Tab-separated table of C-alpha atoms in Angstrom:
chain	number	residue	atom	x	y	z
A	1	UNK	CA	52.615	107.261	115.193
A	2	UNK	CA	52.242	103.866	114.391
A	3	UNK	CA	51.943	102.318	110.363
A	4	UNK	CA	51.949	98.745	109.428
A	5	UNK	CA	52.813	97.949	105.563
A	6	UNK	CA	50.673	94.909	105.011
A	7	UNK	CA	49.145	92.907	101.934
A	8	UNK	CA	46.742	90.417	101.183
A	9	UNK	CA	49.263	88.903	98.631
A	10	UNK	CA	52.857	87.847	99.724
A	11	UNK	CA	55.386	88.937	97.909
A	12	UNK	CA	53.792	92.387	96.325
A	13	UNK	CA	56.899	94.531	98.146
A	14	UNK	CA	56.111	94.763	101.619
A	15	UNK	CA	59.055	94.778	102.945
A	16	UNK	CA	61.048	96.571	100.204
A	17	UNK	CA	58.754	99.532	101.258
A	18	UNK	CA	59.068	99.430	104.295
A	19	UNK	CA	63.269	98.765	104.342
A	20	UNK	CA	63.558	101.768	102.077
A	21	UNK	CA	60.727	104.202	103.802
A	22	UNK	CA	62.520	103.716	107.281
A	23	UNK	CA	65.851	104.389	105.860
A	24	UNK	CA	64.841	107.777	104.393
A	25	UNK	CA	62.895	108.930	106.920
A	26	UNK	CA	66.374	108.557	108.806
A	27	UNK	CA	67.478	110.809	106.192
A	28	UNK	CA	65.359	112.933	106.644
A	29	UNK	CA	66.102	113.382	110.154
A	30	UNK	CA	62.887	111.988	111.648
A	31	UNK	CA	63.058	109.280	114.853
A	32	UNK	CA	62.327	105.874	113.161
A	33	UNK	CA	61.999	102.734	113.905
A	34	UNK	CA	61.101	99.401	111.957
A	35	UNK	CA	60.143	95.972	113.708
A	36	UNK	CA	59.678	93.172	111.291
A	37	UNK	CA	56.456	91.308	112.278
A	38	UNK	CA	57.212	88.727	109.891
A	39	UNK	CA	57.989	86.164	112.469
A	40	UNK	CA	57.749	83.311	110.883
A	41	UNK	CA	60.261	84.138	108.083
A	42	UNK	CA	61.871	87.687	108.931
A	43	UNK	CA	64.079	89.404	106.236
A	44	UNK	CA	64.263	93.357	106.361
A	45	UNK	CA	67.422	92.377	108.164
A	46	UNK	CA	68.795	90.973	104.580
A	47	UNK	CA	68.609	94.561	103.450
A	48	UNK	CA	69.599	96.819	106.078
A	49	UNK	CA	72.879	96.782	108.201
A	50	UNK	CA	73.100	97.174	111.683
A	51	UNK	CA	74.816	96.669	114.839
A	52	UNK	CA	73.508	94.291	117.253
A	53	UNK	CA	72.313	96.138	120.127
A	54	UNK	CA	69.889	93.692	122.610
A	55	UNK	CA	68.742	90.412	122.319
A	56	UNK	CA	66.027	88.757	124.523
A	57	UNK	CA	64.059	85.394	124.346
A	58	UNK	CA	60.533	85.195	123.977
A	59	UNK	CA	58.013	82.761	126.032
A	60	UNK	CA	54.743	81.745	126.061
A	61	UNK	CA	53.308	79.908	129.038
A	62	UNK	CA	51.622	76.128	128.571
A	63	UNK	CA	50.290	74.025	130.325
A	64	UNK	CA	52.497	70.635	132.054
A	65	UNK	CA	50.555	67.478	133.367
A	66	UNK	CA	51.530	66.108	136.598
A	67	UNK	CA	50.353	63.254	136.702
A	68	UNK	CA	51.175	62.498	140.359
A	69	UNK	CA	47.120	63.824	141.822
A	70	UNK	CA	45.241	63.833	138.296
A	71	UNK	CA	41.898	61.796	138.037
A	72	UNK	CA	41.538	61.906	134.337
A	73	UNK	CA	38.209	63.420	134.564
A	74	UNK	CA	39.193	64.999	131.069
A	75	UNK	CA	37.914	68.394	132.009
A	76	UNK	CA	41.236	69.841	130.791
A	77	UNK	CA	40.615	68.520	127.085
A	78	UNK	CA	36.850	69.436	127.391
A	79	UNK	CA	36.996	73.468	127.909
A	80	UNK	CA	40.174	73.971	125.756
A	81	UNK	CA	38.704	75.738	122.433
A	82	UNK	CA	41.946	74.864	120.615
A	83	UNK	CA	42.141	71.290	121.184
A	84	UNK	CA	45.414	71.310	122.243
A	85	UNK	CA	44.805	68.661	125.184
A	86	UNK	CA	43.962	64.843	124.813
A	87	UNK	CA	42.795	63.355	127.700
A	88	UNK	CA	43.528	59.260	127.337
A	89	UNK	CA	42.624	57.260	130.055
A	90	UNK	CA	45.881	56.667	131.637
A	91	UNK	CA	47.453	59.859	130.082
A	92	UNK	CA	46.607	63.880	129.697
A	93	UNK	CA	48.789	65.042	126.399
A	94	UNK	CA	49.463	68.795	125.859
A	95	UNK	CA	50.411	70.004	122.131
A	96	UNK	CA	51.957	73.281	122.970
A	97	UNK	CA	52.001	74.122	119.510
A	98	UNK	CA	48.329	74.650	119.584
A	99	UNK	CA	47.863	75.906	122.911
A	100	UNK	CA	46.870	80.009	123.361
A	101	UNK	CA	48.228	79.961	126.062
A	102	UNK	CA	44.580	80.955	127.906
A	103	UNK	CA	44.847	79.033	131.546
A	104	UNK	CA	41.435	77.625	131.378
A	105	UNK	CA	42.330	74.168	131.586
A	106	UNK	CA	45.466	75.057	134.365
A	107	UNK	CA	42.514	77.127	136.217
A	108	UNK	CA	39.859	74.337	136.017
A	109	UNK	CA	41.816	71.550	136.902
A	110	UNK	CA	40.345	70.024	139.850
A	111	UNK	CA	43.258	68.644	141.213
A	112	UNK	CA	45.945	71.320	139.663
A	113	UNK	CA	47.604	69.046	137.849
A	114	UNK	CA	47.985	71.341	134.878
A	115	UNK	CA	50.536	74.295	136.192
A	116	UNK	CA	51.319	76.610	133.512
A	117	UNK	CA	55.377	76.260	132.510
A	118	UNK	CA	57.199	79.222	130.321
A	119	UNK	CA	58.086	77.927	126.670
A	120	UNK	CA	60.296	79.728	124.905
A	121	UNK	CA	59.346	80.596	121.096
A	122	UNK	CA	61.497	82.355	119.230
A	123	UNK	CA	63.283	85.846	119.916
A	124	UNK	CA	63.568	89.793	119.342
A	125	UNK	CA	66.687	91.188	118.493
A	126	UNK	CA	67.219	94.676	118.308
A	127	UNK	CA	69.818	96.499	116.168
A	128	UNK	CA	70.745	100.187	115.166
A	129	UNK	CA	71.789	101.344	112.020
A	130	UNK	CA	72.333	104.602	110.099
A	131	UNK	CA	70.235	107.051	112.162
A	132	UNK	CA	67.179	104.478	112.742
A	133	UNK	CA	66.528	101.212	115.070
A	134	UNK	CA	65.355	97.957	113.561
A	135	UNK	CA	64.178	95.463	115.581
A	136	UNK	CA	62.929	92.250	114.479
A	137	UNK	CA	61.200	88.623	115.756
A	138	UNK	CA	61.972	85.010	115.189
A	139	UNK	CA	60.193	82.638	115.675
A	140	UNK	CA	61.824	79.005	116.793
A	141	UNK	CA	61.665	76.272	114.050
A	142	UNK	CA	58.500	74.242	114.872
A	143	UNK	CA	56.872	77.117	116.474
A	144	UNK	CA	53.331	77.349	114.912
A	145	UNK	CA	51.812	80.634	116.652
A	146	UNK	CA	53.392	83.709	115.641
A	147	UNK	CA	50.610	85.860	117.642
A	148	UNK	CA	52.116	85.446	121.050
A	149	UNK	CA	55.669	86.748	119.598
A	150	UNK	CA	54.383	89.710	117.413
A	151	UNK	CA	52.626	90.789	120.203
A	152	UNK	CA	55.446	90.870	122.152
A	153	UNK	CA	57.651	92.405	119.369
A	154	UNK	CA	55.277	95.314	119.448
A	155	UNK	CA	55.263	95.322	123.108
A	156	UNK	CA	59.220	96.116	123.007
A	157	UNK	CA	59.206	98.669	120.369
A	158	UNK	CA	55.945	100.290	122.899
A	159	UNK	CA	57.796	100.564	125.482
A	160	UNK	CA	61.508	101.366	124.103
A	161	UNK	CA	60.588	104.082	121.165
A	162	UNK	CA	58.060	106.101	122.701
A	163	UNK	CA	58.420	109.115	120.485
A	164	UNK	CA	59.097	107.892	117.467
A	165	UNK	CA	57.412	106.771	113.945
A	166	UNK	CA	57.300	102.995	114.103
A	167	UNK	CA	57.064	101.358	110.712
A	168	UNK	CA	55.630	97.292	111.275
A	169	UNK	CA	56.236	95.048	108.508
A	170	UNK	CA	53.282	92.438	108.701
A	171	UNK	CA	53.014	89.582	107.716
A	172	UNK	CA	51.620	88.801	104.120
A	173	UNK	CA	47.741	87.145	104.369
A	174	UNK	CA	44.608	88.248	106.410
A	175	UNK	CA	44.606	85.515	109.164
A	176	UNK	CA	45.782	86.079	113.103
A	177	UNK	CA	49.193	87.156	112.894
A	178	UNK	CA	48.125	89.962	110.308
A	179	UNK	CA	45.274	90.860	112.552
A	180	UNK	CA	47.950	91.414	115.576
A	181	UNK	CA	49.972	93.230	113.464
A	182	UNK	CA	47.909	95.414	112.449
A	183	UNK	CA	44.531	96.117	114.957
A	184	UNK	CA	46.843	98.161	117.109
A	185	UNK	CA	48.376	100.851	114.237
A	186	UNK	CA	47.186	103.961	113.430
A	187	UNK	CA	47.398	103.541	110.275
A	188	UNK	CA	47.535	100.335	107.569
A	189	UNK	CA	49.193	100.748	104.167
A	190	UNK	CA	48.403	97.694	102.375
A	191	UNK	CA	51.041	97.189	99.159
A	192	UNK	CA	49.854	95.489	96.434
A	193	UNK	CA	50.210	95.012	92.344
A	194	UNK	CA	48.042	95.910	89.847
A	195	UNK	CA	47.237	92.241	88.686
A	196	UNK	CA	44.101	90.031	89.413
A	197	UNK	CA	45.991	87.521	91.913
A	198	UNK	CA	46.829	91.287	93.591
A	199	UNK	CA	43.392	92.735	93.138
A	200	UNK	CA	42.014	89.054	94.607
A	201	UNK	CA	44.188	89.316	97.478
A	202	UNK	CA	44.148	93.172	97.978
A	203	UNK	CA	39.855	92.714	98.167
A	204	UNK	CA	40.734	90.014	101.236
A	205	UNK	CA	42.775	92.724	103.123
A	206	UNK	CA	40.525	95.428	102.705
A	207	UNK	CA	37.830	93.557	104.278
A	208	UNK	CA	40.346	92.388	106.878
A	209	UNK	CA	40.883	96.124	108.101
A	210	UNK	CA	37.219	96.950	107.712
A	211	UNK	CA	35.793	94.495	109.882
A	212	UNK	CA	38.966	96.020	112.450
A	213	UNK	CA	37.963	99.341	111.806
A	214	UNK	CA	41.457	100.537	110.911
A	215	UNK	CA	42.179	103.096	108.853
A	216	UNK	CA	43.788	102.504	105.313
A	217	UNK	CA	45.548	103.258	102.176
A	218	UNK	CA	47.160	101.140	99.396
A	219	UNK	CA	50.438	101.482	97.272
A	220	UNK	CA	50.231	99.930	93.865
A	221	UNK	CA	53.630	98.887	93.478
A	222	UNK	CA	55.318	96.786	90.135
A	223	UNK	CA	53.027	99.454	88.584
A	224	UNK	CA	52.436	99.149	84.338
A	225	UNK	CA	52.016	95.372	84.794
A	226	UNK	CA	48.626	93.500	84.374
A	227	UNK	CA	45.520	95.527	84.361
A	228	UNK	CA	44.022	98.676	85.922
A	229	UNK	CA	41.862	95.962	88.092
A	230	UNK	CA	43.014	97.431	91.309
A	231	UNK	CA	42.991	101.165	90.326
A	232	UNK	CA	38.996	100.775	89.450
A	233	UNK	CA	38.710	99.110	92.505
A	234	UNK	CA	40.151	101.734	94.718
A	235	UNK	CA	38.540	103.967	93.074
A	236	UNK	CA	34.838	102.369	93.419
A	237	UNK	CA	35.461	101.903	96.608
A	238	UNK	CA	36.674	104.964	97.513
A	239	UNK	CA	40.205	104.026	98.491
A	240	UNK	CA	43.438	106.458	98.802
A	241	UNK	CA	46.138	104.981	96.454
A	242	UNK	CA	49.110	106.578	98.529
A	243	UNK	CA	51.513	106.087	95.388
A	244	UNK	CA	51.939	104.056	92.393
A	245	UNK	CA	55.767	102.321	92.391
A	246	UNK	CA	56.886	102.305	88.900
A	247	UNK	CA	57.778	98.614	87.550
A	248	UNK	CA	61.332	98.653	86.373
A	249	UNK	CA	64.018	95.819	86.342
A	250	UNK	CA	66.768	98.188	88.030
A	251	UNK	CA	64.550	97.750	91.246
A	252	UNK	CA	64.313	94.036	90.925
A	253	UNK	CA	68.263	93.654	90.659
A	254	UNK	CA	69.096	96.250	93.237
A	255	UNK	CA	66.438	94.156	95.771
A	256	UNK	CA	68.013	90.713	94.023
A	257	UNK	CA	71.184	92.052	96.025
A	258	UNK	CA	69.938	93.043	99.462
A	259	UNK	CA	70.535	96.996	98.567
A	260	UNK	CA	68.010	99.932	99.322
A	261	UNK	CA	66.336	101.532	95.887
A	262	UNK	CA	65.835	105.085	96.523
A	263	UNK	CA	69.438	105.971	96.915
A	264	UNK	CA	70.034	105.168	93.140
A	265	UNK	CA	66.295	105.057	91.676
A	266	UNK	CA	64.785	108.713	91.059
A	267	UNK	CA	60.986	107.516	90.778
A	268	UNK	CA	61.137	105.139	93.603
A	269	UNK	CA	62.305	108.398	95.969
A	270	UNK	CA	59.909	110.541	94.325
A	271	UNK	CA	57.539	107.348	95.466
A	272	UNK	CA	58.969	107.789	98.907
A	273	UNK	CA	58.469	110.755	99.078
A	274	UNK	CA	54.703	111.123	98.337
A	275	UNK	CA	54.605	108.441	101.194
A	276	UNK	CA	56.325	110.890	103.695
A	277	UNK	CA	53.574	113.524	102.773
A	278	UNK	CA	51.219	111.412	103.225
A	279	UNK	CA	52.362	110.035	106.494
A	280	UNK	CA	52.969	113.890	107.551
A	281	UNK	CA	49.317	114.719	106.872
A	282	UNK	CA	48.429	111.704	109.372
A	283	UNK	CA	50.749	112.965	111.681
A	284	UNK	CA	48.327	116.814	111.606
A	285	UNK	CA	45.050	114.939	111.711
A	286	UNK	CA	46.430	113.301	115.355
B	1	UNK	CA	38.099	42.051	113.259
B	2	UNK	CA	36.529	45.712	113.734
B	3	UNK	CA	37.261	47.818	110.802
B	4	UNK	CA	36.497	51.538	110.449
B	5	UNK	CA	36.674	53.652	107.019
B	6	UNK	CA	36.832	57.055	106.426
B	7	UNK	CA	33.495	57.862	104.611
B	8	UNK	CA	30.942	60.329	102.753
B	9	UNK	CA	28.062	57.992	103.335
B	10	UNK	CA	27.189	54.822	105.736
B	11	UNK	CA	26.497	52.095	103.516
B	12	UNK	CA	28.852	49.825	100.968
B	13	UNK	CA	28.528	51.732	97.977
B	14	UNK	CA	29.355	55.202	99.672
B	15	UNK	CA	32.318	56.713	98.542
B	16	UNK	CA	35.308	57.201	101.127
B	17	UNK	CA	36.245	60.258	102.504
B	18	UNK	CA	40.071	60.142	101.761
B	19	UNK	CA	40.867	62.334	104.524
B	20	UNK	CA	41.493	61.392	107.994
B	21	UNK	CA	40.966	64.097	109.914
B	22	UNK	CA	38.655	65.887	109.062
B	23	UNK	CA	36.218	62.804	107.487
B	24	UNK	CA	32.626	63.258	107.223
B	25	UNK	CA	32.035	60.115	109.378
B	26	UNK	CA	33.423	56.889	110.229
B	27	UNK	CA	31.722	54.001	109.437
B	28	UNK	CA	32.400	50.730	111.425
B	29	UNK	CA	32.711	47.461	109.690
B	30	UNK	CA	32.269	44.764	112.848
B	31	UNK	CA	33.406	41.429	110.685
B	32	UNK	CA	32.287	38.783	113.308
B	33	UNK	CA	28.806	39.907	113.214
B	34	UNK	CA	28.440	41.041	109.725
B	35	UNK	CA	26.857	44.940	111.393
B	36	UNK	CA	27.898	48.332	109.817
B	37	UNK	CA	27.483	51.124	111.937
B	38	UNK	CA	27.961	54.836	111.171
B	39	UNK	CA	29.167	57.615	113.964
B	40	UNK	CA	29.299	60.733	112.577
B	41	UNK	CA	32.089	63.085	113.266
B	42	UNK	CA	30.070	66.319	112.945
B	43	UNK	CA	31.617	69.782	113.320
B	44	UNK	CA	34.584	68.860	112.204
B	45	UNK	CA	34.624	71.217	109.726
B	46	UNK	CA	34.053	74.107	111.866
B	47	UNK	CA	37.315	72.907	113.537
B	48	UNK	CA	40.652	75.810	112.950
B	49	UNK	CA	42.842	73.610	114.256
B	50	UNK	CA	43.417	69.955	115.807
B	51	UNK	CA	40.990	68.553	114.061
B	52	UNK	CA	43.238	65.089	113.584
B	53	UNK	CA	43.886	64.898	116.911
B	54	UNK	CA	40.247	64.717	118.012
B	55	UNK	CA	39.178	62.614	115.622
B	56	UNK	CA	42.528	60.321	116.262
B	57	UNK	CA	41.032	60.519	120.406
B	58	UNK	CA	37.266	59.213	118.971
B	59	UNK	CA	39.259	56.778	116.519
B	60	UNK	CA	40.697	55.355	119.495
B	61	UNK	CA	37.734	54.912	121.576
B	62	UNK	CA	36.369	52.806	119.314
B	63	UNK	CA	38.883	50.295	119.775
B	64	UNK	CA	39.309	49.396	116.209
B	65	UNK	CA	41.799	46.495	114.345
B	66	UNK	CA	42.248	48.465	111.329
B	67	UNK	CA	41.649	51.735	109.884
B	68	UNK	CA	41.325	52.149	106.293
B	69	UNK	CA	41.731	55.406	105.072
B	70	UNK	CA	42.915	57.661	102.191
B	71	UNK	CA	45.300	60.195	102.251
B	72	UNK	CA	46.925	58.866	105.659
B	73	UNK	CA	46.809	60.688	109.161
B	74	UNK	CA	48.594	63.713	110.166
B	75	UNK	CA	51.937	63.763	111.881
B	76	UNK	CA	49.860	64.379	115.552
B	77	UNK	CA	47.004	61.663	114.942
B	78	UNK	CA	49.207	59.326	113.376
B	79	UNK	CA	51.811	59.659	116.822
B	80	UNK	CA	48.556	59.570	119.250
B	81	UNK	CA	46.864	56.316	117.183
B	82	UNK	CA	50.635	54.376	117.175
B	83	UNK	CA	50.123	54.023	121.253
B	84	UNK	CA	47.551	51.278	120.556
B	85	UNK	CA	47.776	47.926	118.295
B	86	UNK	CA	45.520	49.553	115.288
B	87	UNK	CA	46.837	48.959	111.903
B	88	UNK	CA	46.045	51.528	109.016
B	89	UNK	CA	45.839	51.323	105.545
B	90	UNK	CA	46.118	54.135	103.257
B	91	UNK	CA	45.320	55.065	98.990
B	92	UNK	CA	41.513	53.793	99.160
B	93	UNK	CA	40.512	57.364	99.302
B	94	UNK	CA	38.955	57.376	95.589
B	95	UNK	CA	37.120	53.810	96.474
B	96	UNK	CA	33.521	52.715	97.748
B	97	UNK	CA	33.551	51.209	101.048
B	98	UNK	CA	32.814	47.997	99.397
B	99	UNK	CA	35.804	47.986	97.145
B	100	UNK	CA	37.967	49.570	99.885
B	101	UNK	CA	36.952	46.448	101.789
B	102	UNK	CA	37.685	44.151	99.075
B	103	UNK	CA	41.496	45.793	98.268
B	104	UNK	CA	42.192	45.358	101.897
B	105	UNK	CA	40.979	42.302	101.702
B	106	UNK	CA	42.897	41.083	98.734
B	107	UNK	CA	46.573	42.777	100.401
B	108	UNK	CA	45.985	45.786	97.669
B	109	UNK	CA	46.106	48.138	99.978
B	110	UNK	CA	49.637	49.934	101.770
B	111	UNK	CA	49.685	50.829	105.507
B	112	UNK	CA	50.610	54.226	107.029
B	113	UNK	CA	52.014	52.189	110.776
């Protein structure tokens, strides 16, 4: 079983969900595991404590001229889609950071003067904790494509956690990286607040995960804020509101210092809880 | 001197596209003979990413003395157009190609490189 907690708009509690919902699954002795997806600025890490288990860099193959047999015909540059290759006349450049690492211009080459090099990106570390595994990866500083490295950060939790529930925390936004993090789920639960920069946002992911066919729910989180926007929404639309996640200041400072909620707040458990059910009744349907 | 601008249109009074990049079409400004010429830089738009680059590559090709511009180019076009001699000039991004000319002319204007 597979769930990604996503969101159109950053910063609606993605990760405070998902921090919290892996940790009392744990409690509730299920097999858990959380991978933050977040590559480009991972912190589930700031709010859970664990021992440091495996680490392993991450790659991506590009592209290296040699200029030794090239003829600067330029086809390189012509059939890359991402324009990641500028053929001069005395000089082929590669931008790695915008290469997708696709081969077409390595396999084209008439004079192979483009072999295909490992670059290394970023990494995935994987810790344990109080009855669960967390893994999470990092992307390098000037690393511009988190695809390649989420992909791989699902790859590891694939092949190392066969049996368990695996809990991704995506990315905010709708582009690429949330697209990788979430096409492959079996389920998306998109958090979001019940304002119109949420409801704005929340409309943007819904599309997202129509147009992938994925199945979805939302959480209305920071709830008794702003307007009922997103509730009439849902409701038009015929979308299952999971829970609604009270707003209360007591959250805000227990988050404010890198502790779980639902060991000290009642309503964000009982919160948690209707989650769990609702992930159960997934669980029958497969 | 061969001067291109950044532009929204092809003739003096255009306005000027202040963005490098992704400009709706460069205009070229050939001093010794007086000729404006217009090459468009078409799906540009349509571009995700590297769209400075490729526009910095067609820049180039054109062999140009001076570039003036608004905004400025990119960190990648700005390292790919520093290989050759061109000079740019930058803040004429809310001009007409006619006063853009005339602020270059008159040292008004402040280069990028």
């Amino acid at each position: 079983m597979k769930i990604t907690i996503a969101s159109g708009k950053g910063g609606t509690g993605k990760t405070t969900i998902s921090t919290n919902l892996v940790s009392y699954l744990s409690t509730l002795k299920q097999s858990v595991v959380l991978a933050d997806l977040d590559v480009e600025e991972p912190n589930s890490a700031l709010f859970l404590r664990g021992d440091l288990e495996k680490e392993q860099v991450s790659y991506k193959m590009i592209p290296k001229w040699e200029e030794a047999d090239c003829t600067f015909c330029g086809e390189c540059a012509d059939v890359c889609n991402f324009n990641a290759i500028v053929a001069l006349s005395d000089e082929i450049i590669v931008y790695p950071e915008l290469c997708h690492s696709c081969y077409a211009c390595s396999e084209l080459c008439p004079t192979d003067s483009l072999p295909m090099t490992s670059e290394r990106i970023g990494e995935i570390k994987a810790f344990t904790s109080d009855g669960f595994s967390f893994i999470e990866g990092r992307l390098d500083l000037g690393q511009e494509m988190a695809v390649p490295l989420i992909a791989q950060t699902i790859d590891y939790v694939d092949e190392n956690f066969k049996n368990h529930i695996k809990i991704f925390d995506a990315p905010p936004g709708t582009s690429c990286p949330v697209i990788e993090a979430s096409r492959g789920s079996d389920y998306v639960i998109l958090v979001t607040e019940s304002t119109p920069f949420g409801l704005n946002d929340l409309k943007l992911a819904v599309e997202t995960m129509r147009v992938l066919n994925q199945k979805f729910g939302v959480i209305i989180n920071r709830y008794g804020i702003g307007d009922n926007g997103v509730e009439t929404y849902c409701a038009d639309e015929n979308i299952e509101i999971i829970t609604k996640v009270k707003n209360d200041r007591e959250v805000a400072k227990l988050y404010s210092k890198g502790e779980l909620i639902y060991p000290k707040i009642g309503h964000f458990r009982d919160s948690l809880d209707e989650i769990v059910t609702f992930i159960g009744g997934l669980k029958c349907e497969k | 001197m061969k001067i291109i601008f950044t532009a929204k249109g092809e003739n003096w009074n255009s306005p000027m596209d202040a963005r490098f990049g992704r400009m709706e079409m460069l205009v070229i400004y050939d001093e010794e003979n007086d000729t404006l010429e217009m090459v468009s830089n078409e799906g540009i738009e349509e571009m995700e990413h590297g769209a400075g680059l490729q526009t910095a590559k067609k820049v180039m090709e054109l062999k140009p003395d001076v570039i003036i511009t608004g905004n400025g180019a990119g960190q990648k076009a700005l390292d790919l157009l520093k290989r050759t001699t061109v000079k740019m000039y930058i803040g004429a991004g809310d001009m007409t190609l006619e006063e853009a000319y005339s602020a270059y002319k008159n040292s008004q204007l402040k280069t990028q490189f």
